[in-house]
PDB file of C-alpha atoms in Angstrom:
ATOM      1  CA  UNK S   1     106.681  43.814  91.797  1.00 47.00           C
ATOM      2  CA  UNK S   2     108.241  45.084  88.561  1.00 44.00           C
ATOM      3  CA  UNK S   3     110.613  43.354  86.220  1.00 43.00           C
ATOM      4  CA  UNK S   4     114.024  42.639  87.778  1.00 44.00           C
ATOM      5  CA  UNK S   5     112.938  44.040  91.139  1.00 44.00           C
ATOM      6  CA  UNK S   6     113.998  40.863  92.955  1.00 45.00           C
ATOM      7  CA  UNK S   7     117.595  41.653  92.212  1.00 48.00           C
ATOM      8  CA  UNK S   8     117.255  45.288  93.268  1.00 48.00           C
ATOM      9  CA  UNK S   9     115.340  44.796  96.560  1.00 49.00           C
ATOM     10  CA  UNK S  10     117.493  45.178  99.694  1.00 47.00           C
ATOM     11  CA  UNK S  11     118.078  42.058 101.800  1.00 47.00           C
ATOM     12  CA  UNK S  12     116.787  43.829 104.990  1.00 49.00           C
ATOM     13  CA  UNK S  13     114.174  46.479 105.466  1.00 45.00           C
ATOM     14  CA  UNK S  14     116.757  48.985 106.724  1.00 49.00           C
ATOM     15  CA  UNK S  15     119.259  48.275 103.921  1.00 47.00           C
ATOM     16  CA  UNK S  16     119.369  50.395 100.786  1.00 46.00           C
ATOM     17  CA  UNK S  17     120.697  49.335  97.395  1.00 46.00           C
ATOM     18  CA  UNK S  18     124.057  50.917  96.758  1.00 49.00           C
ATOM     19  CA  UNK S  19     123.344  51.770  93.110  1.00 46.00           C
ATOM     20  CA  UNK S  20     120.704  51.171  90.382  1.00 45.00           C
ATOM     21  CA  UNK S  21     120.876  47.925  88.477  1.00 46.00           C
ATOM     22  CA  UNK S  22     120.095  46.403  85.087  1.00 47.00           C
ATOM     23  CA  UNK S  23     119.002  48.610  82.211  1.00 43.00           C
ATOM     24  CA  UNK S  24     118.551  51.667  84.460  1.00 41.00           C
ATOM     25  CA  UNK S  25     122.160  51.477  85.634  1.00 46.00           C
ATOM     26  CA  UNK S  26     123.510  51.177  82.083  1.00 47.00           C
ATOM     27  CA  UNK S  27     121.277  54.017  80.869  1.00 42.00           C
ATOM     28  CA  UNK S  28     122.256  56.401  83.677  1.00 42.00           C
ATOM     29  CA  UNK S  29     125.913  55.513  83.190  1.00 48.00           C
ATOM     30  CA  UNK S  30     125.565  56.220  79.489  1.00 47.00           C
ATOM     31  CA  UNK S  31     124.008  59.649  80.113  1.00 42.00           C
ATOM     32  CA  UNK S  32     126.765  60.569  82.558  1.00 47.00           C
ATOM     33  CA  UNK S  33     129.515  59.466  80.174  1.00 48.00           C
ATOM     34  CA  UNK S  34     128.149  61.279  77.117  1.00 45.00           C
ATOM     35  CA  UNK S  35     127.415  64.414  79.132  1.00 47.00           C
ATOM     36  CA  UNK S  36     130.985  64.413  80.484  1.00 45.00           C
ATOM     37  CA  UNK S  37     132.414  63.991  76.986  1.00 46.00           C
ATOM     38  CA  UNK S  38     130.114  66.622  75.495  1.00 46.00           C
ATOM     39  CA  UNK S  39     128.879  64.126  72.908  1.00 47.00           C
ATOM     40  CA  UNK S  40     125.125  64.026  73.630  1.00 45.00           C
ATOM     41  CA  UNK S  41     124.144  65.508  70.275  1.00 42.00           C
ATOM     42  CA  UNK S  42     126.777  63.537  68.365  1.00 44.00           C
ATOM     43  CA  UNK S  43     125.654  60.064  69.444  1.00 45.00           C
ATOM     44  CA  UNK S  44     122.921  58.034  67.702  1.00 40.00           C
ATOM     45  CA  UNK S  45     119.615  58.129  69.612  1.00 40.00           C
ATOM     46  CA  UNK S  46     119.800  54.388  70.292  1.00 37.00           C
ATOM     47  CA  UNK S  47     123.228  54.772  71.918  1.00 39.00           C
ATOM     48  CA  UNK S  48     121.971  57.626  74.119  1.00 42.00           C
ATOM     49  CA  UNK S  49     119.020  55.605  75.413  1.00 39.00           C
ATOM     50  CA  UNK S  50     120.707  52.243  75.797  1.00 39.00           C
ATOM     51  CA  UNK S  51     124.346  51.640  76.581  1.00 52.00           C
ATOM     52  CA  UNK S  52     125.190  48.125  75.356  1.00 49.00           C
ATOM     53  CA  UNK S  53     127.236  45.619  77.280  1.00 53.00           C
ATOM     54  CA  UNK S  54     130.843  44.999  76.089  1.00 52.00           C
ATOM     55  CA  UNK S  55     130.796  43.279  72.704  1.00 50.00           C
ATOM     56  CA  UNK S  56     127.125  44.181  72.123  1.00 48.00           C
ATOM     57  CA  UNK S  57     127.609  47.001  69.586  1.00 48.00           C
ATOM     58  CA  UNK S  58     124.476  48.178  67.748  1.00 49.00           C
ATOM     59  CA  UNK S  59     124.753  47.916  63.964  1.00 44.00           C
ATOM     60  CA  UNK S  60     123.983  51.612  63.522  1.00 46.00           C
ATOM     61  CA  UNK S  61     126.795  52.642  65.845  1.00 62.00           C
ATOM     62  CA  UNK S  62     129.195  50.214  64.174  1.00 71.00           C
ATOM     63  CA  UNK S  63     128.623  51.749  60.734  1.00 75.00           C
ATOM     64  CA  UNK S  64     128.865  55.313  61.971  1.00 81.00           C
ATOM     65  CA  UNK S  65     132.078  54.772  63.890  1.00 80.00           C
ATOM     66  CA  UNK S  66     133.876  53.411  60.816  1.00 84.00           C
ATOM     67  CA  UNK S  67     132.663  56.363  58.753  1.00 86.00           C
ATOM     68  CA  UNK S  68     133.855  58.602  61.568  1.00 85.00           C
ATOM     69  CA  UNK S  69     137.366  57.157  61.606  1.00 88.00           C
ATOM     70  CA  UNK S  70     137.626  57.607  57.824  1.00 90.00           C
ATOM     71  CA  UNK S  71     136.719  61.291  58.226  1.00 88.00           C
ATOM     72  CA  UNK S  72     139.319  61.678  60.981  1.00 89.00           C
ATOM     73  CA  UNK S  73     141.839  59.925  58.706  1.00 92.00           C
ATOM     74  CA  UNK S  74     141.222  62.592  56.039  1.00 90.00           C
ATOM     75  CA  UNK S  75     141.394  65.439  58.578  1.00 88.00           C
ATOM     76  CA  UNK S  76     144.681  64.075  59.896  1.00 89.00           C
ATOM     77  CA  UNK S  77     146.132  64.000  56.367  1.00 89.00           C
ATOM     78  CA  UNK S  78     144.970  67.575  55.690  1.00 87.00           C
ATOM     79  CA  UNK S  79     146.503  68.774  58.961  1.00 86.00           C
ATOM     80  CA  UNK S  80     149.906  67.437  57.939  1.00 86.00           C
ATOM     81  CA  UNK S  81     149.647  68.855  54.414  1.00 86.00           C
ATOM     82  CA  UNK S  82     148.734  72.191  55.961  1.00 82.00           C
ATOM     83  CA  UNK S  83     151.754  72.214  58.251  1.00 81.00           C
ATOM     84  CA  UNK S  84     154.159  71.024  55.529  1.00 83.00           C
ATOM     85  CA  UNK S  85     153.151  73.378  52.733  1.00 87.00           C
ATOM     86  CA  UNK S  86     155.043  76.432  53.957  1.00 88.00           C
ATOM     87  CA  UNK S  87     158.316  74.547  54.309  1.00 85.00           C
ATOM     88  CA  UNK S  88     158.127  73.657  50.607  1.00 87.00           C
ATOM     89  CA  UNK S  89     156.842  77.050  49.473  1.00 89.00           C
ATOM     90  CA  UNK S  90     159.186  78.883  51.849  1.00 88.00           C
ATOM     91  CA  UNK S  91     161.870  79.677  49.256  1.00 88.00           C
ATOM     92  CA  UNK S  92     159.364  81.472  47.028  1.00 90.00           C
ATOM     93  CA  UNK S  93     157.712  83.189  49.989  1.00 90.00           C
ATOM     94  CA  UNK S  94     161.095  84.457  51.250  1.00 91.00           C
ATOM     95  CA  UNK S  95     161.944  85.853  47.814  1.00 90.00           C
ATOM     96  CA  UNK S  96     158.657  87.782  47.626  1.00 90.00           C
ATOM     97  CA  UNK S  97     158.904  89.166  51.140  1.00 90.00           C
ATOM     98  CA  UNK S  98     162.657  89.798  51.018  1.00 90.00           C
ATOM     99  CA  UNK S  99     163.364  87.918  54.238  1.00 90.00           C
ATOM    100  CA  UNK S 100     166.465  85.941  55.148  1.00 91.00           C
ATOM    101  CA  UNK S 101     166.669  82.234  55.894  1.00 90.00           C
ATOM    102  CA  UNK S 102     166.866  82.996  59.606  1.00 93.00           C
ATOM    103  CA  UNK S 103     163.707  85.086  59.440  1.00 93.00           C
ATOM    104  CA  UNK S 104     162.015  82.371  57.414  1.00 92.00           C
ATOM    105  CA  UNK S 105     162.914  79.985  60.234  1.00 92.00           C
ATOM    106  CA  UNK S 106     161.037  82.291  62.622  1.00 94.00           C
ATOM    107  CA  UNK S 107     157.958  81.959  60.419  1.00 93.00           C
ATOM    108  CA  UNK S 108     158.299  78.159  60.431  1.00 92.00           C
ATOM    109  CA  UNK S 109     158.766  78.040  64.202  1.00 93.00           C
ATOM    110  CA  UNK S 110     155.792  80.304  64.914  1.00 93.00           C
ATOM    111  CA  UNK S 111     153.366  77.608  63.807  1.00 92.00           C
ATOM    112  CA  UNK S 112     154.971  74.921  65.973  1.00 91.00           C
ATOM    113  CA  UNK S 113     155.110  77.212  69.003  1.00 94.00           C
ATOM    114  CA  UNK S 114     151.408  78.014  68.707  1.00 92.00           C
ATOM    115  CA  UNK S 115     150.626  74.342  68.147  1.00 92.00           C
ATOM    116  CA  UNK S 116     152.643  73.174  71.165  1.00 92.00           C
ATOM    117  CA  UNK S 117     151.521  75.963  73.512  1.00 92.00           C
ATOM    118  CA  UNK S 118     147.829  75.247  72.984  1.00 93.00           C
ATOM    119  CA  UNK S 119     147.766  71.447  73.118  1.00 90.00           C
ATOM    120  CA  UNK S 120     146.665  71.351  76.759  1.00 91.00           C
ATOM    121  CA  UNK S 121     144.185  74.260  76.437  1.00 92.00           C
ATOM    122  CA  UNK S 122     142.822  72.516  73.329  1.00 91.00           C
ATOM    123  CA  UNK S 123     142.134  69.403  75.404  1.00 91.00           C
ATOM    124  CA  UNK S 124     140.240  71.555  77.916  1.00 92.00           C
ATOM    125  CA  UNK S 125     138.189  73.148  75.111  1.00 92.00           C
ATOM    126  CA  UNK S 126     137.315  69.708  73.695  1.00 91.00           C
ATOM    127  CA  UNK S 127     136.137  68.636  77.141  1.00 89.00           C
ATOM    128  CA  UNK S 128     133.890  71.710  77.406  1.00 90.00           C
ATOM    129  CA  UNK S 129     132.468  71.955  73.873  1.00 90.00           C
ATOM    130  CA  UNK S 130     132.721  68.343  72.770  1.00 89.00           C
ATOM    131  CA  UNK S 131     134.862  67.060  69.886  1.00 87.00           C
ATOM    132  CA  UNK S 132     132.284  67.651  67.160  1.00 87.00           C
ATOM    133  CA  UNK S 133     131.906  71.394  67.757  1.00 90.00           C
ATOM    134  CA  UNK S 134     135.592  71.850  68.539  1.00 90.00           C
ATOM    135  CA  UNK S 135     136.788  70.090  65.393  1.00 89.00           C
ATOM    136  CA  UNK S 136     134.291  72.000  63.232  1.00 89.00           C
ATOM    137  CA  UNK S 137     135.477  75.325  64.633  1.00 91.00           C
ATOM    138  CA  UNK S 138     139.091  74.202  64.228  1.00 89.00           C
ATOM    139  CA  UNK S 139     138.577  73.345  60.549  1.00 89.00           C
ATOM    140  CA  UNK S 140     137.061  76.773  59.896  1.00 91.00           C
ATOM    141  CA  UNK S 141     139.814  78.434  61.921  1.00 92.00           C
ATOM    142  CA  UNK S 142     142.769  76.916  60.090  1.00 87.00           C
ATOM    143  CA  UNK S 143     141.131  77.247  56.674  1.00 89.00           C
ATOM    144  CA  UNK S 144     140.721  81.001  57.192  1.00 92.00           C
ATOM    145  CA  UNK S 145     144.248  81.401  58.562  1.00 91.00           C
ATOM    146  CA  UNK S 146     145.722  79.390  55.693  1.00 90.00           C
ATOM    147  CA  UNK S 147     144.143  81.809  53.209  1.00 91.00           C
ATOM    148  CA  UNK S 148     145.317  84.824  55.232  1.00 92.00           C
ATOM    149  CA  UNK S 149     148.897  83.515  55.000  1.00 90.00           C
ATOM    150  CA  UNK S 150     148.795  84.039  51.240  1.00 89.00           C
ATOM    151  CA  UNK S 151     147.021  87.402  51.489  1.00 91.00           C
ATOM    152  CA  UNK S 152     149.578  89.241  53.635  1.00 90.00           C
ATOM    153  CA  UNK S 153     150.952  91.915  51.243  1.00 89.00           C
ATOM    154  CA  UNK S 154     154.769  91.983  50.959  1.00 86.00           C
ATOM    155  CA  UNK S 155     154.693  95.801  50.794  1.00 83.00           C
ATOM    156  CA  UNK S 156     153.032  96.066  54.205  1.00 86.00           C
ATOM    157  CA  UNK S 157     155.183  97.480  56.963  1.00 84.00           C
ATOM    158  CA  UNK S 158     156.141  94.744  59.385  1.00 88.00           C
ATOM    159  CA  UNK S 159     154.882  92.039  57.038  1.00 89.00           C
ATOM    160  CA  UNK S 160     157.351  89.579  58.575  1.00 92.00           C
ATOM    161  CA  UNK S 161     155.763  89.976  62.009  1.00 94.00           C
ATOM    162  CA  UNK S 162     152.294  89.692  60.532  1.00 93.00           C
ATOM    163  CA  UNK S 163     153.317  86.397  58.914  1.00 93.00           C
ATOM    164  CA  UNK S 164     154.725  85.162  62.218  1.00 94.00           C
ATOM    165  CA  UNK S 165     151.500  86.114  64.031  1.00 95.00           C
ATOM    166  CA  UNK S 166     149.324  84.440  61.381  1.00 94.00           C
ATOM    167  CA  UNK S 167     151.312  81.217  61.543  1.00 93.00           C
ATOM    168  CA  UNK S 168     151.234  81.242  65.350  1.00 95.00           C
ATOM    169  CA  UNK S 169     147.446  81.622  65.403  1.00 94.00           C
ATOM    170  CA  UNK S 170     147.149  78.920  62.720  1.00 93.00           C
ATOM    171  CA  UNK S 171     149.089  76.571  64.996  1.00 91.00           C
ATOM    172  CA  UNK S 172     146.679  77.405  67.824  1.00 92.00           C
ATOM    173  CA  UNK S 173     143.753  76.356  65.634  1.00 89.00           C
ATOM    174  CA  UNK S 174     145.316  73.093  64.511  1.00 89.00           C
ATOM    175  CA  UNK S 175     146.112  72.099  68.079  1.00 90.00           C
ATOM    176  CA  UNK S 176     142.511  70.906  68.539  1.00 91.00           C
ATOM    177  CA  UNK S 177     142.769  68.213  65.855  1.00 89.00           C
ATOM    178  CA  UNK S 178     144.244  65.341  67.858  1.00 89.00           C
ATOM    179  CA  UNK S 179     142.534  66.005  71.219  1.00 90.00           C
ATOM    180  CA  UNK S 180     139.227  65.967  69.309  1.00 90.00           C
ATOM    181  CA  UNK S 181     140.051  62.750  67.458  1.00 89.00           C
ATOM    182  CA  UNK S 182     141.128  61.047  70.688  1.00 89.00           C
ATOM    183  CA  UNK S 183     137.855  62.044  72.340  1.00 88.00           C
ATOM    184  CA  UNK S 184     135.878  60.662  69.416  1.00 88.00           C
ATOM    185  CA  UNK S 185     137.779  57.377  69.533  1.00 88.00           C
ATOM    186  CA  UNK S 186     137.357  57.036  73.297  1.00 86.00           C
ATOM    187  CA  UNK S 187     133.585  57.535  72.985  1.00 84.00           C
ATOM    188  CA  UNK S 188     132.862  55.468  69.880  1.00 85.00           C
ATOM    189  CA  UNK S 189     135.329  52.563  69.976  1.00 85.00           C
ATOM    190  CA  UNK S 190     135.624  49.765  72.540  1.00 85.00           C
ATOM    191  CA  UNK S 191     138.986  49.492  74.228  1.00 86.00           C
ATOM    192  CA  UNK S 192     140.068  46.495  72.147  1.00 86.00           C
ATOM    193  CA  UNK S 193     139.643  48.493  68.900  1.00 85.00           C
ATOM    194  CA  UNK S 194     141.141  51.833  69.915  1.00 88.00           C
ATOM    195  CA  UNK S 195     144.618  50.776  68.846  1.00 90.00           C
ATOM    196  CA  UNK S 196     143.403  50.186  65.287  1.00 89.00           C
ATOM    197  CA  UNK S 197     141.447  53.448  65.294  1.00 89.00           C
ATOM    198  CA  UNK S 198     144.501  55.428  66.413  1.00 90.00           C
ATOM    199  CA  UNK S 199     146.570  53.627  63.782  1.00 92.00           C
ATOM    200  CA  UNK S 200     144.227  55.034  61.117  1.00 92.00           C
ATOM    201  CA  UNK S 201     144.720  58.529  62.534  1.00 90.00           C
ATOM    202  CA  UNK S 202     148.502  58.149  62.405  1.00 90.00           C
ATOM    203  CA  UNK S 203     148.288  56.661  58.917  1.00 93.00           C
ATOM    204  CA  UNK S 204     146.454  59.788  57.783  1.00 90.00           C
ATOM    205  CA  UNK S 205     149.197  61.952  59.245  1.00 89.00           C
ATOM    206  CA  UNK S 206     151.902  60.014  57.412  1.00 90.00           C
ATOM    207  CA  UNK S 207     149.901  60.063  54.196  1.00 91.00           C
ATOM    208  CA  UNK S 208     149.681  63.842  54.464  1.00 88.00           C
ATOM    209  CA  UNK S 209     153.411  64.126  55.091  1.00 86.00           C
ATOM    210  CA  UNK S 210     154.199  61.857  52.144  1.00 89.00           C
ATOM    211  CA  UNK S 211     151.882  63.475  49.610  1.00 89.00           C
ATOM    212  CA  UNK S 212     152.600  67.095  50.583  1.00 88.00           C
ATOM    213  CA  UNK S 213     155.979  67.495  48.757  1.00 87.00           C
ATOM    214  CA  UNK S 214     154.885  66.353  45.266  1.00 90.00           C
ATOM    215  CA  UNK S 215     151.445  67.945  45.609  1.00 90.00           C
ATOM    216  CA  UNK S 216     152.772  71.309  46.782  1.00 89.00           C
ATOM    217  CA  UNK S 217     155.553  71.288  44.162  1.00 90.00           C
ATOM    218  CA  UNK S 218     153.001  70.607  41.422  1.00 92.00           C
ATOM    219  CA  UNK S 219     150.762  73.472  42.592  1.00 91.00           C
ATOM    220  CA  UNK S 220     153.679  75.916  42.847  1.00 89.00           C
ATOM    221  CA  UNK S 221     154.996  74.994  39.404  1.00 90.00           C
ATOM    222  CA  UNK S 222     151.601  75.445  37.726  1.00 91.00           C
ATOM    223  CA  UNK S 223     149.825  78.102  39.795  1.00 92.00           C
ATOM    224  CA  UNK S 224     152.344  79.860  42.058  1.00 89.00           C
ATOM    225  CA  UNK S 225     153.040  79.591  45.773  1.00 89.00           C
ATOM    226  CA  UNK S 226     149.932  81.550  46.830  1.00 90.00           C
ATOM    227  CA  UNK S 227     147.711  78.814  45.384  1.00 90.00           C
ATOM    228  CA  UNK S 228     149.238  76.293  47.799  1.00 89.00           C
ATOM    229  CA  UNK S 229     147.552  77.984  50.742  1.00 89.00           C
ATOM    230  CA  UNK S 230     144.249  78.387  48.927  1.00 90.00           C
ATOM    231  CA  UNK S 231     144.187  74.674  48.109  1.00 86.00           C
ATOM    232  CA  UNK S 232     145.189  73.756  51.674  1.00 82.00           C
ATOM    233  CA  UNK S 233     142.260  75.800  52.978  1.00 75.00           C
TER     234      UNK S 233
END
């Protein structure tokens, strides 16, 4: 009789145990959870093999999760700088493209419409690809689109509509940021620490909003409005 088999043996010969027990149960549960979240490759090997009981966090996982939340904090700040830069550089952009304030408002709104429209699809994508791949692709996506914003030539026919399309697609890319961060937090933090982890994410967003105006103004004053989008990328 193997280790722990006394607890797993049925009481009668015709009775079957309802589910595995002990280490096997925790391990199978861990595999199912990580597979569902798409995080198999992102987890430390120890966490994939052994799922600890509540309050029994391996040291390796503890260190990695705090590094992870700092990275998400930075990403959250960059996301908010990226969405705020055009509102500060908008006056200079409108002068170069010869567009009115109403048309500039269309450019501003295009980003938010793309961002809002793809929040739910972004959550579906995170569930399929996992937060690590999704967030990596999102970072590449919005970096490229941020640069393209500054590269649209004012002399191009229909440049206004090109700007609107670029900002809309940029909003689509940034919509994956918070679904990905929430998936990371759900997988790496116990329930009693998720409030603090989400507070760090929100703190990053507010830091980005607060530092964007002076940072963008400094870049515009010294290097021109195009440089704002290059730096944001």
